[in-house]
CSV table of C-alpha atoms in Angstrom, one decimal:
chain,number,residue,atom,x,y,z
A,1,MET,CA,0.0,0.0,0.0
A,2,GLU,CA,2.9,2.4,0.8
A,3,ASN,CA,4.4,1.7,-2.6
A,4,PHE,CA,1.1,2.3,-4.3
A,5,ALA,CA,0.7,5.6,-2.4
A,6,SER,CA,4.2,6.6,-3.5
A,7,LEU,CA,3.4,5.7,-7.1
A,8,LEU,CA,0.3,7.8,-7.1
A,9,GLY,CA,2.2,10.6,-5.6
A,10,ASP,CA,4.7,10.4,-8.4
A,11,ILE,CA,2.0,10.4,-11.0
A,12,GLY,CA,0.3,13.3,-9.4
A,13,SER,CA,3.5,15.3,-9.3
A,14,VAL,CA,3.8,14.8,-13.1
A,15,VAL,CA,0.2,15.6,-13.8
A,16,TRP,CA,0.2,18.7,-11.7
A,17,GLY,CA,3.9,19.5,-12.5
A,18,PRO,CA,5.4,22.2,-14.6
A,19,PHE,CA,5.2,20.3,-17.9
A,20,VAL,CA,1.6,19.0,-18.1
A,21,LEU,CA,-1.4,20.7,-16.4
A,22,ILE,CA,0.3,24.0,-15.2
A,23,PRO,CA,1.3,25.2,-18.7
A,24,LEU,CA,-1.8,23.7,-20.3
A,25,LEU,CA,-4.2,25.5,-17.8
A,26,LEU,CA,-2.3,28.8,-17.9
A,27,GLY,CA,-1.9,28.7,-21.7
A,28,THR,CA,-5.6,28.0,-22.2
A,29,GLY,CA,-6.5,30.8,-19.8
A,30,LEU,CA,-4.2,33.2,-21.6
A,31,PHE,CA,-5.4,32.2,-25.1
A,32,LEU,CA,-9.1,32.6,-24.0
A,33,THR,CA,-8.3,35.9,-22.3
A,34,ILE,CA,-6.9,37.3,-25.6
A,35,ARG,CA,-9.6,35.8,-27.8
A,36,LEU,CA,-12.4,37.2,-25.5
A,37,LYS,CA,-10.6,40.6,-25.3
A,38,LEU,CA,-10.1,40.7,-21.5
A,39,LEU,CA,-13.8,39.9,-21.0
A,40,GLN,CA,-13.2,39.1,-17.3
A,41,LEU,CA,-11.9,42.6,-16.6
A,42,ARG,CA,-14.3,44.5,-18.9
A,43,LYS,CA,-17.5,42.8,-17.6
A,44,LEU,CA,-16.6,42.0,-14.0
A,45,GLY,CA,-18.8,44.8,-12.5
A,46,PRO,CA,-22.0,43.9,-14.5
A,47,ALA,CA,-21.3,40.2,-13.9
A,48,LEU,CA,-21.2,40.7,-10.1
A,49,ARG,CA,-24.4,42.8,-10.3
A,50,LEU,CA,-26.2,40.1,-12.3
A,51,GLY,CA,-25.1,37.3,-10.0
A,52,PHE,CA,-25.6,39.0,-6.6
A,53,VAL,CA,-28.2,41.7,-7.2
A,54,GLN,CA,-30.5,40.5,-10.0
A,55,ARG,CA,-29.8,36.8,-9.2
A,56,HIS,CA,-32.1,35.3,-11.8
A,57,ASP,CA,-33.6,35.8,-15.3
A,58,GLU,CA,-37.4,35.8,-15.1
A,59,GLY,CA,-39.0,33.3,-17.5
A,60,ALA,CA,-35.8,31.6,-18.4
A,61,GLU,CA,-35.4,27.8,-18.5
A,62,GLY,CA,-33.5,26.0,-15.8
A,63,ASP,CA,-33.7,24.3,-12.4
A,64,ILE,CA,-32.1,26.9,-10.1
A,65,SER,CA,-31.4,30.6,-10.1
A,66,GLN,CA,-28.2,32.0,-11.5
A,67,TYR,CA,-27.2,32.9,-7.9
A,68,GLN,CA,-27.8,29.4,-6.7
A,69,ALA,CA,-25.8,28.0,-9.6
A,70,LEU,CA,-23.0,30.3,-8.5
A,71,THR,CA,-23.1,29.4,-4.8
A,72,THR,CA,-23.2,25.7,-5.7
A,73,ALA,CA,-20.0,26.1,-7.7
A,74,LEU,CA,-18.6,28.2,-4.9
A,75,ALA,CA,-19.5,25.5,-2.4
A,76,ALA,CA,-17.4,23.0,-4.4
A,77,THR,CA,-14.4,25.2,-4.7
A,78,VAL,CA,-14.2,27.3,-1.5
A,79,GLY,CA,-12.8,24.5,0.6
A,80,VAL,CA,-9.7,23.2,2.4
A,81,GLY,CA,-7.5,24.5,-0.4
A,82,ASN,CA,-8.4,28.1,0.5
A,83,ILE,CA,-6.9,27.5,4.0
A,84,VAL,CA,-4.4,24.6,4.0
A,85,GLY,CA,-3.6,24.8,0.3
A,86,VAL,CA,-2.6,28.4,0.5
A,87,ALA,CA,-0.5,27.7,3.5
A,88,THR,CA,1.3,24.9,1.6
A,89,ALA,CA,1.9,27.1,-1.4
A,90,ILE,CA,3.3,30.0,0.7
A,91,GLY,CA,5.2,27.8,3.1
A,92,LEU,CA,7.0,26.0,0.2
A,93,GLY,CA,7.1,28.7,-2.5
A,94,GLY,CA,7.3,31.8,-0.3
A,95,PRO,CA,5.0,34.9,-0.3
A,96,GLY,CA,5.5,35.2,-4.1
A,97,ALA,CA,3.3,32.2,-4.6
A,98,LEU,CA,0.3,34.4,-3.7
A,99,PHE,CA,1.1,36.6,-6.7
A,100,TRP,CA,1.0,33.7,-9.1
A,101,MET,CA,-2.3,32.6,-7.5
A,102,TRP,CA,-3.7,36.0,-8.5
A,103,ILE,CA,-2.3,35.6,-12.1
A,104,THR,CA,-3.8,32.1,-12.3
A,105,ALA,CA,-7.2,33.4,-11.1
A,106,LEU,CA,-7.3,36.4,-13.6
A,107,LEU,CA,-6.5,34.1,-16.5
A,108,GLY,CA,-8.7,31.3,-15.1
A,109,MET,CA,-11.7,33.6,-15.1
A,110,ALA,CA,-11.7,33.5,-18.9
A,111,SER,CA,-11.6,29.7,-18.7
A,112,LYS,CA,-14.4,29.6,-16.2
A,113,TYR,CA,-16.5,31.9,-18.4
A,114,SER,CA,-16.0,29.7,-21.4
A,115,GLU,CA,-16.8,26.4,-19.8
A,116,ALA,CA,-19.9,27.8,-18.1
A,117,PHE,CA,-21.0,29.3,-21.4
A,118,LEU,CA,-20.6,25.9,-23.1
A,119,GLY,CA,-22.3,24.2,-20.2
A,120,VAL,CA,-25.5,26.2,-20.8
A,121,ARG,CA,-25.1,26.3,-24.6
A,122,PHE,CA,-25.1,22.5,-25.0
A,123,ARG,CA,-27.1,21.4,-22.0
A,124,VAL,CA,-29.9,18.8,-22.4
A,125,THR,CA,-33.0,17.9,-20.5
A,126,ASP,CA,-32.9,14.5,-18.8
A,127,ALA,CA,-35.7,11.9,-18.3
A,128,LYS,CA,-36.9,13.7,-15.2
A,129,GLY,CA,-37.1,17.1,-16.9
A,130,GLU,CA,-33.9,18.5,-15.2
A,131,GLN,CA,-31.2,20.3,-17.0
A,132,SER,CA,-27.9,18.5,-17.4
A,133,GLY,CA,-24.7,19.9,-18.9
A,134,GLY,CA,-21.0,20.3,-18.6
A,135,PRO,CA,-18.0,18.9,-20.5
A,136,GLN,CA,-19.6,15.4,-20.5
A,137,TYR,CA,-22.1,16.9,-22.9
A,138,TYR,CA,-20.5,19.9,-24.7
A,139,LEU,CA,-17.4,18.0,-25.7
A,140,HIS,CA,-19.6,15.7,-27.8
A,141,ARG,CA,-22.4,18.0,-28.9
A,142,GLY,CA,-20.1,21.0,-29.5
A,143,PHE,CA,-17.6,19.1,-31.6
A,144,ARG,CA,-20.4,17.6,-33.6
A,145,GLU,CA,-22.2,20.9,-34.3
A,146,VAL,CA,-19.1,22.8,-35.2
A,147,PHE,CA,-17.1,20.2,-37.1
A,148,GLY,CA,-19.5,17.5,-38.1
A,149,GLU,CA,-20.2,13.9,-37.2
A,150,LYS,CA,-16.7,12.4,-37.6
A,151,VAL,CA,-15.1,14.9,-35.3
A,152,GLY,CA,-18.1,14.6,-33.0
A,153,ARG,CA,-17.1,11.0,-32.4
A,154,ILE,CA,-13.8,12.3,-31.0
A,155,GLY,CA,-15.7,14.6,-28.8
A,156,TRP,CA,-17.9,11.7,-27.6
A,157,VAL,CA,-14.8,9.8,-26.5
A,158,LEU,CA,-13.5,12.9,-24.7
A,159,SER,CA,-16.9,13.4,-23.0
A,160,ILE,CA,-17.0,9.9,-21.7
A,161,VAL,CA,-13.4,10.1,-20.4
A,162,PHE,CA,-14.2,13.3,-18.6
A,163,ALA,CA,-17.4,11.8,-17.0
A,164,VAL,CA,-15.5,8.7,-15.8
A,165,PHE,CA,-12.7,10.7,-14.2
A,166,ALA,CA,-15.2,13.2,-12.7
A,167,VAL,CA,-17.3,10.4,-11.1
A,168,ILE,CA,-14.1,8.8,-9.6
A,169,ALA,CA,-12.8,12.2,-8.4
A,170,SER,CA,-16.1,13.0,-6.8
A,171,PHE,CA,-15.7,10.2,-4.3
A,172,GLY,CA,-12.2,11.2,-3.6
A,173,ILE,CA,-11.5,15.0,-3.7
A,174,GLY,CA,-15.2,15.8,-3.4
A,175,ASN,CA,-16.1,13.3,-0.7
A,176,MET,CA,-13.8,11.1,1.4
A,177,THR,CA,-11.0,13.7,1.7
A,178,GLN,CA,-13.4,16.4,2.7
A,179,GLY,CA,-15.2,14.2,5.2
A,180,ASN,CA,-11.8,13.3,6.7
A,181,ALA,CA,-10.9,17.0,6.9
A,182,VAL,CA,-14.1,17.8,8.8
A,183,ALA,CA,-13.7,14.9,11.2
A,184,THR,CA,-10.0,15.5,11.9
A,185,GLN,CA,-10.5,19.2,12.6
A,186,LEU,CA,-13.4,18.7,15.0
A,187,GLU,CA,-11.5,15.9,16.8
A,188,ASN,CA,-8.4,18.0,17.2
A,189,SER,CA,-10.1,21.2,18.2
A,190,PHE,CA,-13.2,20.0,20.1
A,191,ASP,CA,-12.5,16.3,20.9
A,192,VAL,CA,-15.4,15.2,18.8
A,193,PRO,CA,-15.0,11.5,18.0
A,194,LEU,CA,-14.5,10.7,14.4
A,195,GLU,CA,-17.5,8.3,14.3
A,196,VAL,CA,-19.8,11.0,15.7
A,197,THR,CA,-18.8,13.5,12.9
A,198,GLY,CA,-19.1,10.7,10.3
A,199,ILE,CA,-22.7,10.0,11.4
A,200,VAL,CA,-23.7,13.7,11.4
A,201,LEU,CA,-22.1,14.2,8.0
A,202,PHE,CA,-23.9,11.0,6.7
A,203,VAL,CA,-27.3,12.4,7.9
A,204,LEU,CA,-26.8,15.9,6.7
A,205,THR,CA,-25.4,14.9,3.3
A,206,GLY,CA,-28.2,12.4,2.7
A,207,ALA,CA,-30.9,14.9,3.7
A,208,VAL,CA,-29.7,17.5,1.2
A,209,LEU,CA,-28.8,15.1,-1.6
A,210,LEU,CA,-32.2,13.4,-1.7
A,211,GLY,CA,-33.7,16.7,-2.6
A,212,GLY,CA,-31.5,17.0,-5.7
A,213,ILE,CA,-30.1,20.2,-7.2
A,214,LYS,CA,-33.0,22.3,-6.0
A,215,ALA,CA,-32.2,21.4,-2.4
A,216,ILE,CA,-28.5,21.8,-2.9
A,217,GLY,CA,-29.1,25.2,-4.5
A,218,ARG,CA,-31.3,26.3,-1.6
A,219,VAL,CA,-28.8,25.2,1.0
A,220,THR,CA,-25.7,26.6,-0.7
A,221,ALA,CA,-27.5,29.9,-1.4
A,222,GLY,CA,-27.8,30.6,2.4
A,223,PHE,CA,-24.9,28.6,3.7
A,224,VAL,CA,-22.0,29.5,1.4
A,225,PRO,CA,-22.1,33.4,1.7
A,226,LEU,CA,-22.4,33.1,5.4
A,227,MET,CA,-19.3,30.8,5.8
A,228,ILE,CA,-17.2,33.0,3.5
A,229,VAL,CA,-18.2,36.2,5.3
A,230,LEU,CA,-17.4,34.7,8.7
A,231,TYR,CA,-14.0,33.6,7.6
A,232,ILE,CA,-13.2,36.9,6.0
A,233,LEU,CA,-14.3,38.8,9.1
A,234,GLY,CA,-11.9,36.7,11.2
A,235,GLY,CA,-9.1,37.4,8.7
A,236,LEU,CA,-9.9,41.1,8.8
A,237,VAL,CA,-9.5,41.1,12.5
A,238,VAL,CA,-6.0,39.6,12.1
A,239,LEU,CA,-5.1,42.1,9.4
A,240,VAL,CA,-6.3,45.1,11.5
A,241,VAL,CA,-4.2,43.9,14.4
A,242,ASN,CA,-1.2,43.7,12.1
A,243,ALA,CA,-2.1,46.7,9.9
A,244,ASP,CA,1.4,48.1,10.1
A,245,GLN,CA,2.7,44.9,8.4
A,246,ILE,CA,0.3,45.0,5.4
A,247,PRO,CA,2.4,47.3,3.1
A,248,GLY,CA,5.5,45.2,3.8
A,249,ALA,CA,3.5,42.0,3.1
A,250,PHE,CA,2.4,43.3,-0.3
A,251,GLY,CA,5.9,44.3,-1.1
A,252,GLN,CA,7.2,40.9,-0.1
A,253,VAL,CA,4.5,39.2,-2.3
A,254,PHE,CA,5.5,41.2,-5.4
A,255,ALA,CA,9.2,41.0,-4.8
A,256,ASP,CA,9.3,37.3,-4.0
A,257,ALA,CA,7.2,36.5,-7.1
A,258,PHE,CA,10.3,37.2,-9.1
A,259,THR,CA,13.0,35.9,-6.8
A,260,GLY,CA,11.5,32.7,-5.4
A,261,THR,CA,12.5,33.1,-1.8
A,262,SER,CA,11.0,30.6,0.7
A,263,ALA,CA,11.1,29.6,4.3
A,264,VAL,CA,13.3,26.6,3.6
A,265,GLY,CA,16.5,27.0,1.6
A,266,GLY,CA,16.4,30.7,0.8
A,267,PHE,CA,17.2,31.8,-2.7
A,268,ALA,CA,19.2,28.7,-3.5
A,269,GLY,CA,16.6,26.2,-2.4
A,270,SER,CA,13.5,27.9,-3.9
A,271,ALA,CA,13.9,29.4,-7.3
A,272,ILE,CA,11.3,31.5,-9.1
A,273,LEU,CA,10.0,28.5,-11.0
A,274,TYR,CA,9.1,26.8,-7.7
A,275,ALA,CA,7.2,29.9,-6.5
A,276,ILE,CA,5.4,29.9,-9.8
A,277,GLN,CA,4.7,26.1,-9.7
A,278,MET,CA,3.3,26.3,-6.1
A,279,GLY,CA,1.2,29.4,-6.8
A,280,VAL,CA,-0.3,28.1,-10.0
A,281,ALA,CA,-0.9,24.6,-8.9
A,282,ARG,CA,-2.6,25.6,-5.6
A,283,GLY,CA,-4.5,28.4,-7.3
A,284,ILE,CA,-5.9,26.0,-9.8
A,285,PHE,CA,-6.7,23.5,-7.1
A,286,SER,CA,-8.5,26.1,-5.2
A,287,ASN,CA,-10.7,27.7,-7.9
A,288,GLU,CA,-10.9,24.8,-10.4
A,289,SER,CA,-10.8,27.1,-13.4
A,290,GLY,CA,-10.4,25.0,-16.5
A,291,MET,CA,-11.3,21.8,-14.7
A,292,GLY,CA,-14.8,21.8,-16.2
A,293,SER,CA,-16.6,21.1,-12.9
A,294,ALA,CA,-18.3,24.5,-12.5
A,295,ALA,CA,-19.9,24.2,-16.0
A,296,ILE,CA,-22.0,21.3,-14.5
A,297,ALA,CA,-23.6,23.7,-12.0
A,298,ALA,CA,-23.9,26.5,-14.5
A,299,ALA,CA,-25.9,24.3,-16.8
A,300,ALA,CA,-28.7,24.0,-14.2
A,301,ALA,CA,-29.2,27.8,-14.0
A,302,LYS,CA,-32.3,29.7,-15.1
A,303,THR,CA,-30.7,31.9,-17.7
A,304,SER,CA,-31.8,33.5,-20.9
A,305,HIS,CA,-28.4,33.2,-22.6
A,306,PRO,CA,-25.2,31.3,-22.1
A,307,THR,CA,-23.2,34.6,-21.9
A,308,ARG,CA,-25.1,35.7,-18.9
A,309,GLN,CA,-24.5,32.6,-16.9
A,310,GLY,CA,-20.9,32.4,-18.1
A,311,LEU,CA,-20.2,35.9,-16.7
A,312,VAL,CA,-21.9,35.0,-13.4
A,313,SER,CA,-19.9,31.8,-13.1
A,314,MET,CA,-16.6,33.6,-13.7
A,315,THR,CA,-17.1,35.7,-10.6
A,316,GLN,CA,-16.7,32.4,-8.6
A,317,THR,CA,-13.0,32.4,-9.4
A,318,PHE,CA,-12.8,36.1,-8.5
A,319,ILE,CA,-14.4,35.4,-5.1
A,320,ASP,CA,-12.5,32.2,-4.4
A,321,THR,CA,-9.0,33.4,-5.2
A,322,ILE,CA,-8.9,37.2,-5.4
A,323,ILE,CA,-10.9,37.5,-2.2
A,324,VAL,CA,-10.7,34.4,0.0
A,325,VAL,CA,-7.3,33.2,-0.9
A,326,THR,CA,-5.9,36.7,-0.6
A,327,PHE,CA,-7.1,37.1,2.9
A,328,THR,CA,-5.5,33.8,3.9
A,329,GLY,CA,-2.2,34.7,2.2
A,330,LEU,CA,-2.0,38.1,3.8
A,331,VAL,CA,-2.8,36.7,7.2
A,332,LEU,CA,0.0,34.2,6.9
A,333,VAL,CA,2.5,36.8,5.7
A,334,THR,CA,1.7,39.7,8.0
A,335,THR,CA,1.9,37.4,11.1
A,336,GLY,CA,5.1,35.8,9.9
A,337,VAL,CA,3.9,32.2,10.5
A,338,TRP,CA,4.6,31.3,6.9
A,339,GLU,CA,8.3,31.1,7.8
A,340,GLN,CA,7.6,27.7,9.5
A,341,GLY,CA,7.6,26.1,6.0
A,342,GLY,CA,5.4,23.7,4.2
A,343,ASP,CA,5.6,21.0,6.8
A,344,ALA,CA,3.5,23.1,9.1
A,345,SER,CA,0.9,24.0,6.5
A,346,GLY,CA,-1.8,22.0,8.3
A,347,THR,CA,-1.8,24.2,11.4
A,348,MET,CA,-0.2,27.4,10.0
A,349,THR,CA,-3.4,29.4,9.3
A,350,ALA,CA,-4.8,28.4,12.7
A,351,GLU,CA,-1.7,29.7,14.4
A,352,ALA,CA,-1.9,33.0,12.4
A,353,PHE,CA,-5.5,33.5,13.5
A,354,GLN,CA,-4.6,32.7,17.1
A,355,THR,CA,-2.1,35.5,17.2
A,356,ALA,CA,-4.9,38.1,17.1
A,357,ILE,CA,-8.0,36.1,18.1
A,358,PRO,CA,-8.1,34.1,21.4
A,359,PHE,CA,-10.2,31.4,19.8
A,360,GLY,CA,-8.6,31.8,16.4
A,361,ASP,CA,-7.6,28.2,16.1
A,362,LYS,CA,-11.2,27.1,16.7
A,363,LEU,CA,-12.5,29.6,14.2
A,364,VAL,CA,-10.2,28.1,11.5
A,365,ALA,CA,-11.2,24.6,12.5
A,366,VAL,CA,-14.9,25.5,12.1
A,367,SER,CA,-14.2,27.2,8.8
A,368,ILE,CA,-12.4,24.2,7.5
A,369,ALA,CA,-15.4,22.0,8.6
A,370,PHE,CA,-17.9,24.3,6.9
A,371,PHE,CA,-15.8,24.7,3.7
A,372,ALA,CA,-15.2,21.0,3.5
A,373,PHE,CA,-18.9,20.1,3.9
A,374,SER,CA,-19.9,22.6,1.3
A,375,THR,CA,-17.4,21.0,-1.1
A,376,ILE,CA,-19.1,17.7,-0.5
A,377,LEU,CA,-22.5,19.1,-1.5
A,378,GLY,CA,-21.1,20.8,-4.7
A,379,TRP,CA,-19.2,17.7,-5.8
A,380,SER,CA,-22.1,15.4,-5.2
A,381,TYR,CA,-24.0,17.2,-7.9
A,382,TYR,CA,-21.0,17.1,-10.3
A,383,GLY,CA,-20.6,13.4,-9.8
A,384,GLU,CA,-24.4,12.8,-10.1
A,385,ARG,CA,-24.6,14.6,-13.5
A,386,CYS,CA,-21.6,12.6,-14.8
A,387,ALA,CA,-23.1,9.4,-13.6
A,388,GLU,CA,-26.3,10.3,-15.4
A,389,ARG,CA,-24.3,10.9,-18.5
A,390,LEU,CA,-22.8,7.4,-18.3
A,391,VAL,CA,-25.7,5.2,-17.4
A,392,GLY,CA,-28.8,7.5,-17.6
A,393,ARG,CA,-31.2,8.7,-15.0
A,394,VAL,CA,-31.4,5.3,-13.5
A,395,GLY,CA,-27.9,5.8,-12.0
A,396,VAL,CA,-28.8,9.0,-10.1
A,397,LEU,CA,-30.4,7.5,-6.9
A,398,PRO,CA,-27.8,4.8,-6.5
A,399,TYR,CA,-25.1,7.3,-6.9
A,400,ARG,CA,-26.6,9.6,-4.2
A,401,MET,CA,-26.9,6.7,-1.8
A,402,ILE,CA,-23.4,5.4,-2.3
A,403,PHE,CA,-22.0,8.9,-2.1
A,404,THR,CA,-23.7,9.5,1.2
A,405,CYS,CA,-22.4,6.3,2.7
A,406,VAL,CA,-18.8,7.1,1.5
A,407,VAL,CA,-18.9,10.3,3.5
A,408,PHE,CA,-18.9,8.3,6.7
A,409,VAL,CA,-16.1,6.1,5.5
A,410,GLY,CA,-14.0,9.1,4.7
A,411,ALA,CA,-14.6,10.6,8.1
A,412,VAL,CA,-13.2,7.5,10.0
A,413,THR,CA,-10.4,6.3,7.7
A,414,GLU,CA,-6.8,7.3,7.0
A,415,LEU,CA,-6.6,8.6,3.5
A,416,GLU,CA,-3.1,9.1,2.2
A,417,VAL,CA,-3.8,6.8,-0.8
A,418,VAL,CA,-7.2,8.5,-1.4
A,419,TRP,CA,-5.6,12.0,-1.4
A,420,ASN,CA,-3.0,10.9,-3.9
A,421,PHE,CA,-5.5,9.1,-6.1
A,422,SER,CA,-7.9,12.1,-6.0
A,423,ASP,CA,-5.1,14.5,-7.1
A,424,VAL,CA,-4.5,12.3,-10.2
A,425,MET,CA,-8.2,11.9,-11.1
A,426,ASN,CA,-8.9,15.6,-10.5
A,427,GLY,CA,-6.0,16.5,-12.8
A,428,LEU,CA,-6.9,14.0,-15.5
A,429,MET,CA,-10.5,15.2,-15.8
A,430,ALA,CA,-9.1,18.7,-16.8
A,431,ILE,CA,-7.3,17.5,-19.9
A,432,PRO,CA,-10.3,16.6,-22.1
A,433,ASN,CA,-12.0,19.8,-20.9
A,434,LEU,CA,-9.1,22.0,-21.8
A,435,ILE,CA,-9.0,20.4,-25.3
A,436,GLY,CA,-12.7,21.3,-25.7
A,437,LEU,CA,-12.2,24.9,-24.5
A,438,LEU,CA,-9.5,25.4,-27.1
A,439,VAL,CA,-11.3,23.7,-30.0
A,440,LEU,CA,-14.6,25.5,-29.2
A,441,SER,CA,-13.1,28.9,-28.4
A,442,GLY,CA,-14.2,30.3,-31.8
A,443,LEU,CA,-17.8,29.5,-31.1
A,444,VAL,CA,-17.6,31.0,-27.6
A,445,ALA,CA,-15.9,34.2,-28.8
A,446,ARG,CA,-18.3,34.7,-31.8
A,447,GLU,CA,-21.6,34.1,-29.8
A,448,THR,CA,-20.3,36.2,-26.8
A,449,ARG,CA,-19.5,39.1,-29.1
A,450,HIS,CA,-22.9,38.9,-30.8
A,451,TYR,CA,-24.8,38.9,-27.4
A,452,LEU,CA,-22.8,41.7,-25.8
A,453,ASN,CA,-23.2,43.9,-28.9
A,454,ASN,CA,-26.9,43.8,-28.2
A,455,ASP,CA,-26.8,43.8,-24.4
A,456,PRO,CA,-23.5,45.4,-23.2
A,457,LYS,CA,-24.8,46.2,-19.7
A,458,LEU,CA,-26.5,42.8,-19.2
A,459,GLU,CA,-29.8,44.5,-18.5
A,460,ALA,CA,-32.0,42.8,-21.1
A,461,THR,CA,-35.0,40.8,-20.0
A,462,SER,CA,-35.7,37.3,-21.3
A,463,ALA,CA,-38.2,38.8,-23.7
A,464,GLN,CA,-35.7,41.3,-25.0
A,465,VAL,CA,-33.1,38.6,-25.4
A,466,ASP,CA,-35.7,36.6,-27.5
A,467,GLN,CA,-36.2,39.7,-29.6
A,468,PHE,CA,-32.7,40.6,-30.5
A,469,MET,CA,-31.4,37.0,-30.7
A,470,GLY,CA,-34.3,36.0,-32.9
A,471,ALA,CA,-34.2,32.5,-34.4
A,472,GLY,CA,-30.5,32.2,-33.5
A,473,ARG,CA,-31.1,32.6,-29.8
A,474,ARG,CA,-29.1,30.2,-27.6
């Protein structure tokens, strides 16, 4: 078993290393940013208003509101990576890793827009009348529509590969590892037995999952914003206490981004490429831009056009990384705890909070528990939709039941092998999706441009969209 875990770790290092996913994800994000003409910066304001103020398109088809689709995707991405993952990146790669997380997020917003656009554009209605979409559909249907039936067969293969990897990943990175994180944190901070946490998670997960995407959407709509705000408020207290260190922290982040200093080994032991690798890898792991997962949630949204939901969905990356990850990173740098190095990443953020808040360690433990549970809910839907793609609607209920039971297993089991296996599956599911984003980028750019020429401020009603899109409406 140890040899197997080591092998998986080696494979994961290659998949997430500087020669496979990192350049592919960054390159795709840069390519889409150029092709969409900096859409993520030009339309961020209207996108935030559409997602958080307007929240839904009246009369549009879909299962949940645009806001609920956004919070479902946020639930899946704002997780342990925002706390422990950031600590790992900065502990190993130095403060400069935070800068590369920002770059990854800014480019990733274009990828997130594109995959959400395609998720809505090529979604289908399943046997129960629910919307289903994501790479497991648009890789096949998009290739076929744009290039014809022969190329469509290649897309079909890619769509099935994505669905298989996503289902497997949902039980690992979206289930067992998250349940284990909740149980471990509650045991260490509050002496709650692992079995008790496992039972509670089993009951709560089952209760939400049996209600399907509408129940998930309702829970995440109320739960996710609250947990993010509470965590940010805690981080704000730490930053206020260390306000005099903030300018120096920003200076360190920008300077170290191009020197690669770290807590261990100094300049010689941690070159700039390592800072970039850690920042990019952990940034992608945190916000999942380019992974294709968020497109599955976006496809369920009640939206009058793919452009509208694509813009709402891209704000998820902004919130996850530019806001939440930044707070974690600045807390670590201003308090100086990052100098403990990557080996202390599991407790580093808790120690940083503890320096300014008497119960800071418990606040971080509760935050990790909430973030991890929300990830379970988001990934349950991703896995369910991919299972539905593979075996039809008949597979949904069995999937939900198995997924719920596995949560308990994860809470009470040591998971080194599962963590390594999850990393590999999570990375492999991105590859067919990135191929799809590049191949279908022309369609995305063309139809986005046409929509925004008619509705530049995103203020059109569903009826107005029908009118100016005419027979070509998507």
